Structures are given as structure tokens and as C-alpha cells.
Short mmCIF file of C-alpha atoms in Angstrom, two decimals:
data_model
loop_
_atom_site.label_atom_id
_atom_site.label_comp_id
_atom_site.label_asym_id
_atom_site.label_seq_id
_atom_site.Cartn_x
_atom_site.Cartn_y
_atom_site.Cartn_z
CA LYS D 1 0.99 -17.52 -75.81
CA LEU D 2 -2.21 -16.80 -77.73
CA ARG D 3 -3.37 -14.34 -75.09
CA ALA D 4 0.02 -12.61 -74.96
CA ALA D 5 0.24 -12.38 -78.77
CA PHE D 6 -3.14 -10.64 -78.86
CA SER D 7 -1.72 -7.61 -77.04
CA GLY D 8 1.81 -7.89 -78.43
CA HIS D 9 3.38 -9.26 -75.25
CA ILE D 10 5.58 -11.75 -77.09
CA LYS D 11 8.96 -12.02 -78.72
CA PHE D 12 10.37 -14.44 -81.25
CA ASN D 13 13.37 -16.63 -80.52
CA GLY D 14 13.98 -17.99 -83.99
CA SER D 15 10.67 -19.55 -84.94
CA LYS D 16 9.60 -20.04 -81.32
CA ILE D 17 7.24 -17.67 -79.55
CA LYS D 18 8.12 -16.53 -76.05
CA VAL D 19 5.78 -14.66 -73.72
CA ASP D 20 7.23 -11.27 -72.80
CA TRP D 21 4.96 -9.12 -70.63
CA ARG D 22 7.61 -6.38 -70.63
CA ASN D 23 7.06 -5.62 -74.31
CA ASN D 24 4.52 -2.80 -74.12
CA THR D 25 5.20 -1.25 -77.53
CA GLY D 26 2.37 -2.98 -79.38
CA PHE D 27 4.87 -4.12 -82.00
CA VAL D 28 6.41 -7.56 -82.44
CA GLU D 29 9.62 -8.10 -84.39
CA LYS D 30 10.01 -11.18 -86.57
CA ASN D 31 12.54 -11.74 -89.35
CA ARG D 32 13.58 -8.06 -89.15
CA MET D 33 10.01 -6.93 -89.75
CA TYR D 34 7.69 -5.26 -87.24
CA PHE D 35 4.08 -6.37 -86.88
CA LEU D 36 1.41 -4.24 -85.24
CA THR D 37 -0.76 -5.93 -82.61
CA MET D 38 -3.79 -4.74 -80.67
CA GLY D 39 -1.50 -3.12 -78.11
CA LYS D 40 -0.81 -3.39 -74.39
CA ASN D 41 -4.30 -2.28 -73.31
CA ALA D 42 -6.07 -5.01 -75.28
CA THR D 43 -7.47 -7.84 -73.18
CA ALA D 44 -8.79 -11.27 -74.05
CA SER D 45 -10.66 -14.00 -72.22
CA CYS D 46 -10.67 -17.71 -72.96
CA GLY D 47 -12.77 -20.73 -72.09
CA VAL D 48 -11.42 -24.29 -72.17
CA ALA D 49 -13.07 -27.67 -71.72
CA ILE D 50 -10.98 -30.82 -71.21
CA ALA D 51 -12.97 -34.00 -71.75
CA HIS D 52 -12.69 -37.73 -72.37
CA TYR D 53 -12.29 -38.50 -76.05
CA LYS D 54 -15.60 -40.40 -76.05
CA ALA D 55 -17.56 -37.48 -74.61
CA PRO D 56 -20.21 -36.09 -77.03
CA PHE D 57 -18.56 -33.27 -78.96
CA ARG D 58 -21.60 -30.98 -78.75
CA MET D 59 -21.60 -31.27 -74.96
CA VAL D 60 -17.90 -30.41 -74.81
CA LEU D 61 -18.35 -27.47 -77.17
CA LEU D 62 -21.20 -26.09 -75.08
CA LYS D 63 -19.09 -26.43 -71.94
CA ALA D 64 -16.20 -24.56 -73.60
CA ARG D 65 -18.58 -21.74 -74.53
CA ASP D 66 -19.91 -21.73 -70.98
CA MET D 67 -16.36 -21.36 -69.69
CA GLU D 68 -15.76 -18.50 -72.12
CA LYS D 69 -18.80 -16.69 -70.69
CA LYS D 70 -17.56 -17.39 -67.18
CA ALA D 71 -14.18 -15.86 -68.01
CA LYS D 72 -15.73 -12.82 -69.70
CA SER D 73 -18.05 -12.17 -66.76
CA PHE D 74 -15.18 -12.42 -64.30
CA ASN D 75 -14.15 -9.28 -62.45
CA GLY D 76 -12.28 -7.09 -64.93
CA LYS D 77 -12.40 -9.74 -67.66
CA ASP D 78 -8.97 -10.61 -69.13
CA ALA D 79 -9.33 -14.06 -67.60
CA PHE D 80 -9.45 -17.76 -68.40
CA ALA D 81 -11.81 -20.48 -67.18
CA ILE D 82 -11.04 -24.18 -67.49
CA CYS D 83 -13.40 -27.09 -66.93
CA LEU D 84 -12.05 -30.61 -66.47
CA MET D 85 -14.92 -32.93 -67.43
CA LYS D 86 -14.11 -36.27 -65.84
CA HIS D 87 -15.32 -39.51 -67.39
CA SER D 88 -17.20 -40.15 -64.13
CA GLY D 89 -19.32 -37.06 -64.77
CA GLU D 90 -17.60 -34.91 -62.14
CA GLU D 91 -16.36 -31.47 -63.14
CA ARG D 92 -13.55 -29.30 -61.84
CA VAL D 93 -13.74 -25.62 -62.77
CA ALA D 94 -10.99 -23.06 -62.20
CA VAL D 95 -11.07 -19.39 -63.16
CA SER D 96 -8.41 -16.72 -62.85
CA HIS D 97 -6.93 -13.66 -64.46
CA TRP D 98 -3.96 -14.44 -66.71
CA ILE D 99 -1.82 -12.15 -64.57
CA SER D 100 -2.92 -11.94 -60.97
CA HIS D 101 -2.28 -8.62 -59.23
CA TRP D 102 -2.04 -9.12 -55.50
CA ARG D 103 0.06 -8.02 -52.57
CA TYR D 104 2.77 -10.44 -53.68
CA GLY D 105 3.06 -8.59 -56.99
CA GLU D 106 2.22 -9.84 -60.47
CA ILE D 107 1.96 -13.60 -60.97
CA ASP D 108 1.60 -15.28 -64.36
CA ILE D 109 -0.75 -18.01 -63.17
CA LEU D 110 -0.53 -20.32 -66.19
CA GLU D 111 3.24 -20.00 -66.41
CA LYS D 112 3.49 -21.16 -62.81
CA MET D 113 1.08 -24.03 -63.44
CA ILE D 114 3.08 -25.15 -66.48
CA GLU D 115 6.17 -25.26 -64.28
CA LEU D 116 4.35 -27.08 -61.48
CA ARG D 117 2.88 -29.79 -63.73
CA LYS D 118 6.37 -31.16 -64.39
CA HIS D 119 6.71 -32.07 -60.74
CA PHE D 120 3.62 -34.28 -60.72
CA SER D 121 5.21 -36.70 -63.18
CA ARG D 122 6.58 -39.94 -61.75
CA LYS D 123 9.14 -39.96 -64.55
CA ASN D 124 11.21 -37.68 -62.33
CA SER D 125 13.47 -38.99 -59.58
CA SER D 126 11.53 -36.81 -57.16
CA TRP D 127 7.85 -35.99 -57.62
CA ILE D 128 4.72 -34.90 -55.78
CA SER D 129 1.74 -37.19 -55.31
CA ASP D 130 -1.49 -35.43 -56.26
CA ARG D 131 -3.11 -37.08 -53.25
CA PHE D 132 -2.35 -33.89 -51.32
CA ILE D 133 -5.05 -32.14 -53.37
CA TYR D 134 -7.69 -34.58 -52.18
CA THR D 135 -6.35 -34.46 -48.62
CA LEU D 136 -6.67 -30.67 -48.51
CA ARG D 137 -10.09 -30.81 -50.16
CA ASP D 138 -11.29 -33.26 -47.51
CA GLU D 139 -9.77 -31.29 -44.63
CA PHE D 140 -11.11 -27.89 -45.61
CA LYS D 141 -14.61 -28.86 -46.74
CA ARG D 142 -15.76 -28.99 -43.12
CA ILE D 143 -14.73 -25.47 -42.24
CA LYS D 144 -15.22 -23.40 -45.42
CA ASP D 145 -18.24 -21.21 -46.03
CA LYS D 146 -20.45 -21.19 -49.13
CA GLU D 147 -17.92 -19.03 -50.99
CA GLY D 148 -15.05 -21.40 -50.24
CA LYS D 149 -13.47 -19.06 -47.69
CA PHE D 150 -12.40 -19.61 -44.08
CA GLY D 151 -12.28 -17.81 -40.79
CA LEU D 152 -8.78 -19.15 -40.21
CA THR D 153 -5.70 -16.96 -40.08
CA GLU D 154 -3.32 -16.76 -43.02
CA GLY D 155 -0.57 -18.40 -40.97
CA ILE D 156 -2.68 -21.47 -40.15
CA LEU D 157 -3.72 -21.97 -43.78
CA ASN D 158 -0.17 -21.56 -45.05
CA SER D 159 1.21 -24.01 -42.49
CA GLU D 160 -1.38 -26.67 -43.27
CA ILE D 161 -0.92 -26.42 -47.05
CA LYS D 162 2.86 -26.73 -46.61
CA ARG D 163 2.56 -29.63 -44.17
CA VAL D 164 0.33 -31.70 -46.45
CA ILE D 165 2.46 -31.05 -49.53
CA LYS D 166 5.68 -31.95 -47.70
CA ARG D 167 4.17 -35.31 -46.77
CA SER D 168 3.30 -35.94 -50.44
CA VAL D 169 6.83 -35.60 -51.82
CA ASN D 170 8.49 -38.77 -53.10
CA ALA D 171 12.26 -38.53 -53.37
CA LYS D 172 15.35 -40.75 -53.27
CA ASN D 173 16.88 -38.79 -50.42
CA GLU D 174 16.39 -35.76 -48.20
CA LYS D 175 18.50 -33.53 -50.44
CA GLU D 176 16.23 -34.13 -53.45
CA LYS D 177 13.17 -33.65 -51.28
CA ARG D 178 14.42 -30.29 -50.00
CA GLU D 179 15.26 -29.17 -53.53
CA LEU D 180 11.80 -30.07 -54.86
CA LEU D 181 10.11 -28.29 -51.97
CA ARG D 182 12.30 -25.23 -52.61
CA LYS D 183 11.14 -25.17 -56.24
CA VAL D 184 7.48 -25.51 -55.25
CA PHE D 185 7.43 -22.91 -52.49
CA GLU D 186 10.15 -20.46 -53.57
CA LYS D 187 10.52 -20.64 -57.36
CA ILE D 188 6.90 -21.42 -58.25
CA GLY D 189 5.47 -19.77 -55.13
CA LEU D 190 2.53 -22.08 -54.49
CA ILE D 191 1.42 -20.28 -51.34
CA GLU D 192 1.50 -16.92 -53.13
CA ILE D 193 -0.59 -18.44 -55.93
CA PHE D 194 -3.21 -19.52 -53.38
CA TRP D 195 -3.56 -15.98 -52.05
CA SER D 196 -3.53 -14.59 -55.59
CA ILE D 197 -6.39 -16.78 -56.81
CA PRO D 198 -9.52 -14.60 -56.80
CA GLY D 199 -11.25 -14.37 -53.48
CA GLU D 200 -8.71 -16.68 -51.84
CA ASN D 201 -11.11 -19.49 -52.73
CA ILE D 202 -9.76 -22.92 -51.72
CA ASP D 203 -12.04 -24.76 -54.19
CA ASN D 204 -10.85 -22.65 -57.11
CA PHE D 205 -7.23 -23.16 -56.01
CA LEU D 206 -7.55 -26.94 -55.60
CA ASN D 207 -9.43 -27.27 -58.91
CA LEU D 208 -6.59 -25.46 -60.65
CA LEU D 209 -4.09 -27.83 -59.04
CA GLU D 210 -6.15 -30.89 -60.02
CA ILE D 211 -6.35 -29.71 -63.63
CA THR D 212 -2.59 -29.09 -63.57
CA SER D 213 -1.94 -32.60 -62.25
CA PHE D 214 -4.31 -34.12 -64.81
CA THR D 215 -2.39 -32.51 -67.68
CA SER D 216 1.06 -33.45 -66.36
CA PRO D 217 3.31 -35.75 -68.44
CA GLU D 218 2.18 -39.37 -68.29
CA ASP D 219 4.04 -41.90 -66.18
#
């Protein structure tokens, strides 16, 4: 919402802000008044660090600034970079443009991740175990190159990602399972997101999914 407001790609629904990438006027209407923004050609990059509450604040702040630099140095800028700083000391870093332009069209990456995170919660009658992320990470680490890419065909990668996710769905019955899978693959478009993530990098993709799972509603 902050990124969209910067360029005027928002609208107000009462007091609530809604992202609206179709608003290219540079003006935002609120309470019958029009406010001038930076305009549709303005871009912004953002760095985020997610850390344990006991982590030294200076270290977290430095990591957030490092992520900001990573986003700003990304191809074409207008990107975000997120670092999940685990209490164990491990880090998961994901970087992407806000809107990914690929052969599948425009994809609002964060909007899709916000939708996906709901399905990791065990509060739902049907949910996805985040174990599939670790399964894919373990499977692909043996065959990826230094840039996180593969020599495998698109069809093989798509089939394997779908197979592992299908095995990770927990549902009361087959109908609920099919409906959840439909949301993940058709509404959210998880496979399209993978190919839209810069460089088709499996590590970047899996890190984004792990961060999404980590921020999902608690059980």
C-alpha cells in the first residue's frame, strides 16, 4: 500500500486504502478532495528485515538497510527485498519487483503472497504444510547451478512443484483438497509466480514462500 500510494495507485474505500494499479492519473480522491501524488512513473524500492524480538536492534537496522540497497540495485529498481533473520542465525532473502512483468502478464507478487499466507494457517479446515518448501529445497539443491537455475525443462519443474504441493495439503475430504489446490494453482497462480520471480531462481522463490509461511496467521 505504501509503494502504491507513492505513485498514486490507490483508492479510498471509506477510510481504508485499496491498491489500484489502474489509477494512472496521479491524483487520489479522498473525502471529495483530490490529492496530487508523484505520479504513475514514480518508482520506489523497499528493504525489510524480520527478526526475533531479542535480536540486537542495530543488527536488524543494518540488515534492513542492506535489503534496501539490494532492492535499489535490482534490475530496473522498483523492487523489494526481504530478509527473514531466524533465531538460529540462518537467513532467508527474497527479492522481486512489486509487479512482475513476464510472459504470463503482470503479477502483483505481494498481493499473491498475502493471499497464499492464509492457506498455511492450521486454523483453516484445509491447509498446506510448509514442509513442501523444505522438500523442494532438498530435491533441487543437487541439480541447480550457482545461480539457482536448472537444465530441466519447464514441464518437469512444473510437474514436480505441483506433485510436492499436492502431497502437502491437509483437508477433511477430497472436495476441500481440490478446492484448495484450485485456489493455489489457478487463483493465486503459484507456478506463474515461480516463472515470474527474477531469473527463475528456485532459491529466491522458495525463500519468498518460507517468508510467506513464517508470517501466516498463528495456529
